[in-house]
Amino acid sequence: MPTSQDMTTDPDTGLLDALQHQVAVFARRAEQTRLGGVGQVRNSMDRAAYLLLNRLDQEGPMGVKALAAGMGIDSSTVTRQVAPLVDTGLVKRTSHPEDGRAVVLQLSPRGQARLDEVRSSRRELMAQVTDGWTEEERDAFCTLLTRFNSALSARQGAAVAEGGTEAGAEGAATGSEAPPAS
């Protein structure tokens, strides 16, 4: 089996070095700003909460296992991340309509309002950061970033399936997240 070194030729090395550097810079900038948006909403919702609320909004009420599977993370991680969202009233726990013993998580009206507020703020940040870009440039960037995140997610999924750990799966899971509705 070829090694990663075998898969890169000398002309690719410089470009791949530049790419990995830019990804590292992006990760640092994203963490520094948490891409939280603008105004008072800036930095007011962590990544895990945003992704969980977004998934519940996009796909509707679901159990912990389904939510975990859809995000590519462990059920215990989802349980831990959902707890403060339930405590603050952003997510409701209800009984499954067909199996009263099972718990279903759903976005509360308060959670929907909060998610809409955060999305709006983040949308404004994206507009500011890409000011001067054409619609085609924004579309191309989004398409390539989605493709990149999907490849990272697939790689992480393969590593977990081969007996690796879930370390980093939360970040990789973002690639499988559908873009939020506007």
XYZ file of N, CA and C in Angstrom:
546
model
N 0.860 -1.183 0.000
C 0.000 0.000 0.000
C 0.898 1.235 0.000
N 0.581 2.208 -0.854
C 1.435 3.396 -0.906
C 1.296 4.224 0.375
N 2.396 4.816 0.768
C 2.365 5.711 1.927
C 1.930 7.080 1.456
N 1.589 7.944 2.388
C 1.195 9.294 1.999
C 2.358 10.002 1.302
N 3.588 9.655 1.673
C 4.754 10.228 1.018
C 4.797 9.798 -0.452
N 4.453 8.519 -0.733
C 4.442 8.025 -2.102
C 3.369 8.712 -2.940
N 2.273 9.145 -2.293
C 1.166 9.732 -3.023
C 1.408 11.186 -3.393
N 2.434 11.804 -2.859
C 2.717 13.192 -3.197
C 3.998 13.256 -4.002
N 3.918 13.964 -5.077
C 5.108 14.169 -5.888
C 5.700 15.506 -5.499
N 6.938 15.731 -5.906
C 7.608 16.966 -5.534
C 6.823 18.221 -5.887
N 6.234 18.318 -7.105
C 5.466 19.538 -7.412
C 4.267 19.727 -6.475
N 3.668 18.619 -5.985
C 2.523 18.712 -5.082
C 2.927 19.149 -3.679
N 4.158 18.886 -3.291
C 4.585 19.139 -1.917
C 4.380 20.588 -1.509
N 4.800 21.524 -2.332
C 4.643 22.938 -1.996
C 3.186 23.336 -1.856
N 2.349 22.876 -2.771
C 0.930 23.200 -2.710
C 0.272 22.549 -1.496
N 0.623 21.306 -1.221
C 0.043 20.624 -0.055
C 0.527 21.251 1.249
N 1.767 21.700 1.286
C 2.255 22.420 2.468
C 1.476 23.720 2.662
N 1.252 24.444 1.571
C 0.489 25.696 1.659
C -0.949 25.408 2.098
N -1.533 24.340 1.569
C -2.905 23.976 1.934
C -3.009 23.611 3.407
N -2.112 22.762 3.892
C -2.183 22.379 5.305
C -1.950 23.581 6.202
N -1.082 24.505 5.773
C -0.848 25.710 6.566
C -2.117 26.570 6.622
N -2.755 26.759 5.476
C -3.970 27.574 5.440
C -5.106 26.927 6.241
N -5.201 25.610 6.233
C -6.208 24.919 7.046
C -5.910 25.147 8.531
N -4.635 25.078 8.907
C -4.256 25.321 10.302
C -4.583 26.756 10.717
N -4.303 27.721 9.845
C -4.615 29.119 10.138
C -6.130 29.292 10.257
N -6.876 28.679 9.333
C -8.340 28.757 9.396
C -8.860 28.185 10.713
N -8.345 27.023 11.116
C -8.792 26.395 12.363
C -8.525 27.320 13.556
N -7.358 27.950 13.566
C -7.035 28.866 14.659
C -7.968 30.069 14.640
N -8.163 30.665 13.476
C -9.045 31.832 13.371
C -10.483 31.465 13.736
N -10.926 30.321 13.273
C -12.293 29.882 13.585
C -12.457 29.690 15.084
N -11.462 29.123 15.726
C -11.541 28.913 17.172
C -11.455 30.239 17.913
N -10.606 31.144 17.433
C -10.476 32.449 18.090
C -11.783 33.228 18.034
N -12.422 33.223 16.888
C -13.667 33.974 16.742
C -14.873 33.089 17.003
N -14.639 31.776 16.973
C -15.695 30.777 17.056
C -16.711 31.017 15.951
N -16.302 31.787 14.939
C -17.188 32.161 13.841
C -18.575 32.479 14.377
N -18.581 33.193 15.500
C -19.805 33.415 16.234
C -20.728 34.471 15.691
N -20.323 35.212 14.727
C -21.215 36.225 14.197
C -20.803 37.615 14.604
N -21.755 38.508 14.537
C -21.510 39.911 14.828
C -22.513 40.403 15.859
N -22.257 41.564 16.407
C -23.179 42.161 17.361
C -23.164 41.445 18.701
N -24.264 41.562 19.433
C -24.345 40.984 20.766
C -24.352 39.460 20.749
N -24.726 38.859 19.622
C -24.807 37.407 19.536
C -23.425 36.790 19.373
N -22.440 37.591 18.997
C -21.087 37.095 18.730
C -20.585 36.205 19.866
N -20.048 35.050 19.503
C -19.451 34.095 20.438
C -20.405 33.607 21.519
N -21.692 33.638 21.253
C -22.633 33.306 22.307
C -23.162 31.876 22.249
N -22.718 31.085 21.283
C -23.140 29.690 21.223
C -21.956 28.858 20.765
N -21.616 27.846 21.554
C -20.466 27.037 21.170
C -20.804 26.128 19.982
N -19.782 25.622 19.362
C -19.914 24.816 18.150
C -20.796 23.591 18.367
N -20.592 22.880 19.462
C -21.361 21.664 19.714
C -22.851 21.988 19.826
N -23.181 23.029 20.570
C -24.586 23.418 20.730
C -25.185 23.809 19.384
N -24.449 24.599 18.624
C -24.945 25.037 17.320
C -25.222 23.843 16.409
N -24.288 22.918 16.350
C -24.462 21.764 15.466
C -25.620 20.869 15.915
N -25.780 20.676 17.214
C -26.892 19.871 17.721
C -28.238 20.547 17.431
N -28.333 21.826 17.733
C -29.585 22.541 17.481
C -29.904 22.570 15.996
N -28.888 22.777 15.181
C -29.088 22.810 13.734
C -29.595 21.461 13.231
N -29.010 20.376 13.719
C -29.428 19.030 13.294
C -30.886 18.784 13.683
N -31.269 19.144 14.906
C -32.652 18.955 15.341
C -33.606 19.823 14.515
N -33.173 21.015 14.154
C -33.994 21.888 13.327
C -34.165 21.304 11.925
N -33.086 20.799 11.356
C -33.126 20.287 9.986
C -33.866 18.957 9.870
N -33.708 18.094 10.877
C -34.238 16.736 10.762
C -35.394 16.423 11.698
N -35.705 17.330 12.593
C -36.828 17.126 13.488
C -36.454 16.314 14.710
N -37.452 16.053 15.566
C -37.202 15.323 16.811
C -36.590 13.948 16.550
N -35.673 13.545 17.432
C -35.037 12.230 17.298
C -34.419 11.820 18.620
N -34.108 10.552 18.709
C -33.460 10.022 19.896
C -31.972 10.316 19.893
N -31.354 10.082 21.036
C -29.929 10.339 21.210
C -29.103 9.518 20.223
N -29.440 8.231 20.063
C -28.659 7.378 19.160
C -28.717 7.877 17.726
N -29.891 8.266 17.264
C -30.023 8.771 15.896
C -29.270 10.086 15.732
N -29.351 10.941 16.737
C -28.641 12.215 16.691
C -27.134 11.982 16.656
N -26.660 11.075 17.491
C -25.228 10.752 17.524
C -24.771 10.172 16.194
N -25.543 9.245 15.660
C -25.166 8.619 14.382
C -25.111 9.655 13.266
N -26.085 10.536 13.231
C -26.118 11.564 12.191
C -24.972 12.549 12.279
N -24.449 12.727 13.480
C -23.351 13.667 13.666
C -21.991 12.986 13.670
N -21.994 11.663 13.670
C -20.722 10.942 13.649
C -19.989 10.976 14.975
N -20.746 11.076 16.077
C -20.136 11.083 17.405
C -20.825 10.057 18.291
N -20.246 9.792 19.430
C -20.741 8.797 20.364
C -21.991 9.288 21.092
N -22.881 8.353 21.435
C -24.110 8.696 22.159
C -23.823 9.371 23.495
N -22.779 8.926 24.173
C -22.460 9.545 25.462
C -22.033 10.998 25.281
N -21.379 11.294 24.175
C -20.983 12.677 23.879
C -22.221 13.531 23.637
N -23.165 13.001 22.860
C -24.406 13.735 22.609
C -25.151 13.966 23.919
N -25.252 12.934 24.740
C -25.947 13.066 26.024
C -25.325 14.170 26.864
N -24.011 14.200 26.915
C -23.286 15.217 27.685
C -23.503 16.617 27.091
N -23.518 16.718 25.763
C -23.677 18.024 25.122
C -25.120 18.519 25.165
N -26.078 17.606 25.169
C -27.484 17.990 25.189
C -27.934 18.455 26.576
N -27.339 17.915 27.623
C -27.777 18.221 28.989
C -27.897 19.727 29.257
N -26.870 20.538 28.953
C -27.032 21.976 29.225
C -28.079 22.638 28.321
N -28.302 22.071 27.140
C -29.314 22.625 26.239
C -30.713 22.362 26.790
N -30.884 21.218 27.429
C -32.154 20.909 28.094
C -32.305 21.806 29.320
N -31.232 21.930 30.098
C -31.269 22.751 31.319
C -31.627 24.207 31.028
N -31.181 24.720 29.888
C -31.456 26.120 29.544
C -32.730 26.283 28.717
N -33.425 25.180 28.462
C -34.705 25.248 27.763
C -34.610 25.359 26.255
N -33.443 25.101 25.679
C -33.301 25.163 24.222
C -33.747 23.867 23.553
N -33.676 22.766 24.284
C -34.087 21.455 23.788
C -35.048 20.855 24.803
N -36.071 20.175 24.283
C -37.031 19.483 25.150
C -36.831 17.977 25.014
N -36.966 17.283 26.139
C -36.988 15.816 26.140
C -38.453 15.413 26.242
N -38.880 14.564 25.329
C -40.247 14.061 25.376
C -40.224 12.545 25.218
N -41.321 11.922 25.520
C -41.434 10.481 25.332
C -41.687 10.182 23.862
N -41.104 9.096 23.399
C -41.316 8.657 22.027
C -42.797 8.316 21.869
N -43.435 8.755 20.777
C -44.871 8.523 20.624
C -45.260 7.038 20.554
N -44.348 6.187 20.064
C -44.662 4.764 19.932
C -44.098 3.924 21.066
N -43.072 4.423 21.723
C -42.445 3.694 22.824
C -42.186 4.690 23.951
N -43.106 4.748 24.885
C -43.040 5.720 25.965
C -41.785 5.635 26.810
N -41.051 4.524 26.722
C -39.817 4.394 27.492
C -38.661 5.145 26.843
N -38.742 5.326 25.541
C -37.664 5.987 24.799
C -37.823 7.507 24.880
N -36.682 8.200 24.874
C -36.667 9.664 24.939
C -36.383 10.230 23.552
N -37.115 11.269 23.211
C -36.919 11.979 21.952
C -36.504 13.407 22.295
N -35.519 13.891 21.577
C -35.056 15.273 21.753
C -35.655 16.124 20.653
N -36.099 17.311 21.035
C -36.629 18.210 20.019
C -36.301 19.652 20.387
N -36.164 20.450 19.360
C -35.882 21.867 19.530
C -37.102 22.525 20.164
N -36.899 23.285 21.216
C -38.007 24.005 21.855
C -38.239 25.304 21.088
N -39.373 25.953 21.308
C -39.574 27.267 20.678
C -38.458 28.255 21.057
N -38.014 28.191 22.305
C -36.909 29.054 22.732
C -35.626 28.689 21.977
N -35.397 27.396 21.803
C -34.223 26.933 21.057
C -34.274 27.366 19.608
N -35.468 27.305 18.997
C -35.628 27.739 17.613
C -35.330 29.225 17.483
N -35.853 30.017 18.405
C -35.608 31.461 18.363
C -34.122 31.763 18.528
N -33.483 31.070 19.448
C -32.047 31.287 19.695
C -31.218 30.880 18.486
N -31.559 29.735 17.893
C -30.849 29.268 16.704
C -31.025 30.257 15.559
N -32.227 30.754 15.355
C -32.472 31.741 14.295
C -31.629 32.996 14.517
N -31.526 33.440 15.776
C -30.739 34.623 16.111
C -29.252 34.391 15.810
N -28.742 33.233 16.203
C -27.329 32.917 15.976
C -27.053 32.769 14.481
N -27.939 32.097 13.775
C -27.770 31.957 12.318
C -27.707 33.316 11.644
N -28.589 34.205 12.021
C -28.618 35.533 11.423
C -27.298 36.258 11.668
N -26.798 36.171 12.888
C -25.533 36.810 13.236
C -24.378 36.206 12.450
N -24.367 34.885 12.348
C -23.294 34.215 11.602
C -23.395 34.494 10.111
N -24.610 34.596 9.610
C -24.810 34.929 8.196
C -24.233 36.313 7.914
N -24.456 37.256 8.837
C -23.907 38.611 8.690
C -22.379 38.576 8.698
N -21.801 37.760 9.584
C -20.343 37.630 9.610
C -19.831 37.098 8.271
N -20.486 36.069 7.731
C -20.057 35.515 6.443
C -20.165 36.565 5.345
N -21.216 37.382 5.398
C -21.371 38.457 4.404
C -20.224 39.455 4.518
N -19.850 39.799 5.749
C -18.761 40.758 5.952
C -17.419 40.178 5.514
N -17.153 38.930 5.892
C -15.864 38.302 5.579
C -15.696 38.106 4.072
N -16.793 37.854 3.384
C -16.710 37.617 1.938
C -17.176 38.821 1.133
N -17.219 39.980 1.782
C -17.581 41.205 1.080
C -16.609 41.404 -0.081
N -17.134 41.696 -1.221
C -16.274 41.872 -2.391
C -16.119 40.592 -3.207
N -16.573 39.464 -2.675
C -16.551 38.215 -3.440
C -17.795 38.204 -4.330
N -17.658 37.587 -5.481
C -18.836 37.410 -6.327
C -19.665 36.249 -5.776
N -20.902 36.162 -6.230
C -21.756 35.034 -5.830
C -21.121 33.710 -6.270
N -20.491 33.716 -7.426
C -19.828 32.505 -7.926
C -18.652 32.109 -7.032
N -17.896 33.090 -6.552
C -16.782 32.797 -5.647
C -17.277 32.235 -4.325
N -18.331 32.817 -3.791
C -18.906 32.288 -2.544
C -19.404 30.863 -2.754
N -20.073 30.637 -3.853
C -20.605 29.300 -4.156
C -19.469 28.293 -4.325
N -18.429 28.672 -5.049
C -17.290 27.769 -5.258
C -16.603 27.457 -3.935
N -16.413 28.467 -3.087
C -15.774 28.260 -1.789
C -16.617 27.316 -0.934
N -17.918 27.548 -0.900
C -18.812 26.694 -0.117
C -18.791 25.260 -0.642
N -18.815 25.099 -1.944
C -18.776 23.766 -2.548
C -17.483 23.042 -2.192
N -16.358 23.722 -2.323
C -15.071 23.095 -2.022
C -14.903 22.831 -0.528
N -15.361 23.748 0.317
C -15.257 23.537 1.762
C -16.143 22.370 2.200
N -17.327 22.263 1.617
C -18.213 21.136 1.905
C -17.557 19.827 1.481
N -16.957 19.829 0.318
C -16.265 18.632 -0.178
C -15.093 18.263 0.733
N -14.338 19.255 1.156
C -13.201 19.042 2.049
C -13.677 18.459 3.381
N -14.716 19.065 3.972
C -15.256 18.578 5.241
C -15.814 17.166 5.102
N -16.457 16.862 3.994
C -16.988 15.516 3.764
C -15.856 14.495 3.694
N -14.764 14.866 3.053
C -13.611 13.968 2.973
C -13.001 13.743 4.354
N -12.909 14.793 5.154
C -12.410 14.638 6.525
C -13.337 13.744 7.344
N -14.633 13.942 7.184
C -15.616 13.144 7.910
C -15.520 11.675 7.523
N -15.399 11.411 6.237
C -15.284 10.025 5.768
C -14.000 9.388 6.294
N -12.934 10.141 6.302
C -11.660 9.632 6.820
C -11.784 9.311 8.299
N -12.424 10.200 9.068
C -12.613 9.957 10.500
C -13.493 8.746 10.717
N -14.554 8.619 9.938
C -15.441 7.458 10.047
C -14.712 6.160 9.778
N -13.834 6.164 8.797
C -13.047 4.971 8.485
C -12.087 4.644 9.620
N -11.486 5.667 10.216
C -10.546 5.441 11.324
C -11.265 4.848 12.528
N -12.460 5.349 12.821
C -13.237 4.817 13.945
C -13.649 3.381 13.650
N -14.064 3.109 12.407
C -14.476 1.757 12.026
C -13.321 0.764 12.116
N -12.105 1.245 11.907
C -10.929 0.372 11.978
C -10.428 0.199 13.406
N -11.196 0.680 14.366
C -10.809 0.490 15.762
C -10.137 1.680 16.383
N -10.105 2.793 15.674
C -9.528 4.010 16.231
C -10.482 4.594 17.251
N -10.167 5.775 17.705
C -11.023 6.428 18.685
C -11.832 7.505 18.009
N -12.722 8.059 18.754
C -13.580 9.116 18.257
C -12.893 10.476 18.337
N -11.681 10.548 18.838
C -10.991 11.830 19.015
C -11.066 12.635 17.740
N -11.523 13.834 17.872
C -11.629 14.713 16.715
C -12.885 14.503 15.905
N -13.714 13.547 16.272
C -14.905 13.276 15.471
C -15.875 14.440 15.492
N -15.921 15.194 16.580
C -16.851 16.319 16.633
C -16.512 17.315 15.550
N -15.241 17.624 15.416
C -14.844 18.555 14.369
C -15.056 17.968 12.994
N -14.749 16.682 12.834
C -14.933 16.062 11.538
C -16.400 15.941 11.198
N -17.228 15.788 12.199
C -18.654 15.620 11.943
C -19.257 16.835 11.279
N -18.629 17.962 11.388
C -19.187 19.151 10.767
C -19.269 19.001 9.272
N -18.435 18.151 8.715
C -18.506 17.933 7.280
C -19.796 17.264 6.861
N -20.394 16.493 7.744
C -21.628 15.822 7.389
C -22.835 16.686 7.697
N -22.617 17.826 8.275
C -23.724 18.697 8.611
C -24.201 19.417 7.371
N -25.492 19.401 7.171
C -26.057 20.167 6.079
C -25.935 21.651 6.424
N -25.751 22.479 5.415
C -25.713 23.915 5.704
C -27.041 24.334 6.310
N -27.018 25.254 7.256
C -28.268 25.687 7.871
C -29.180 26.365 6.855
N -30.458 26.209 7.068
C -31.423 26.884 6.212
C -31.310 28.381 6.430
N -31.484 29.117 5.378
C -31.389 30.582 5.484
C -32.666 31.172 5.996
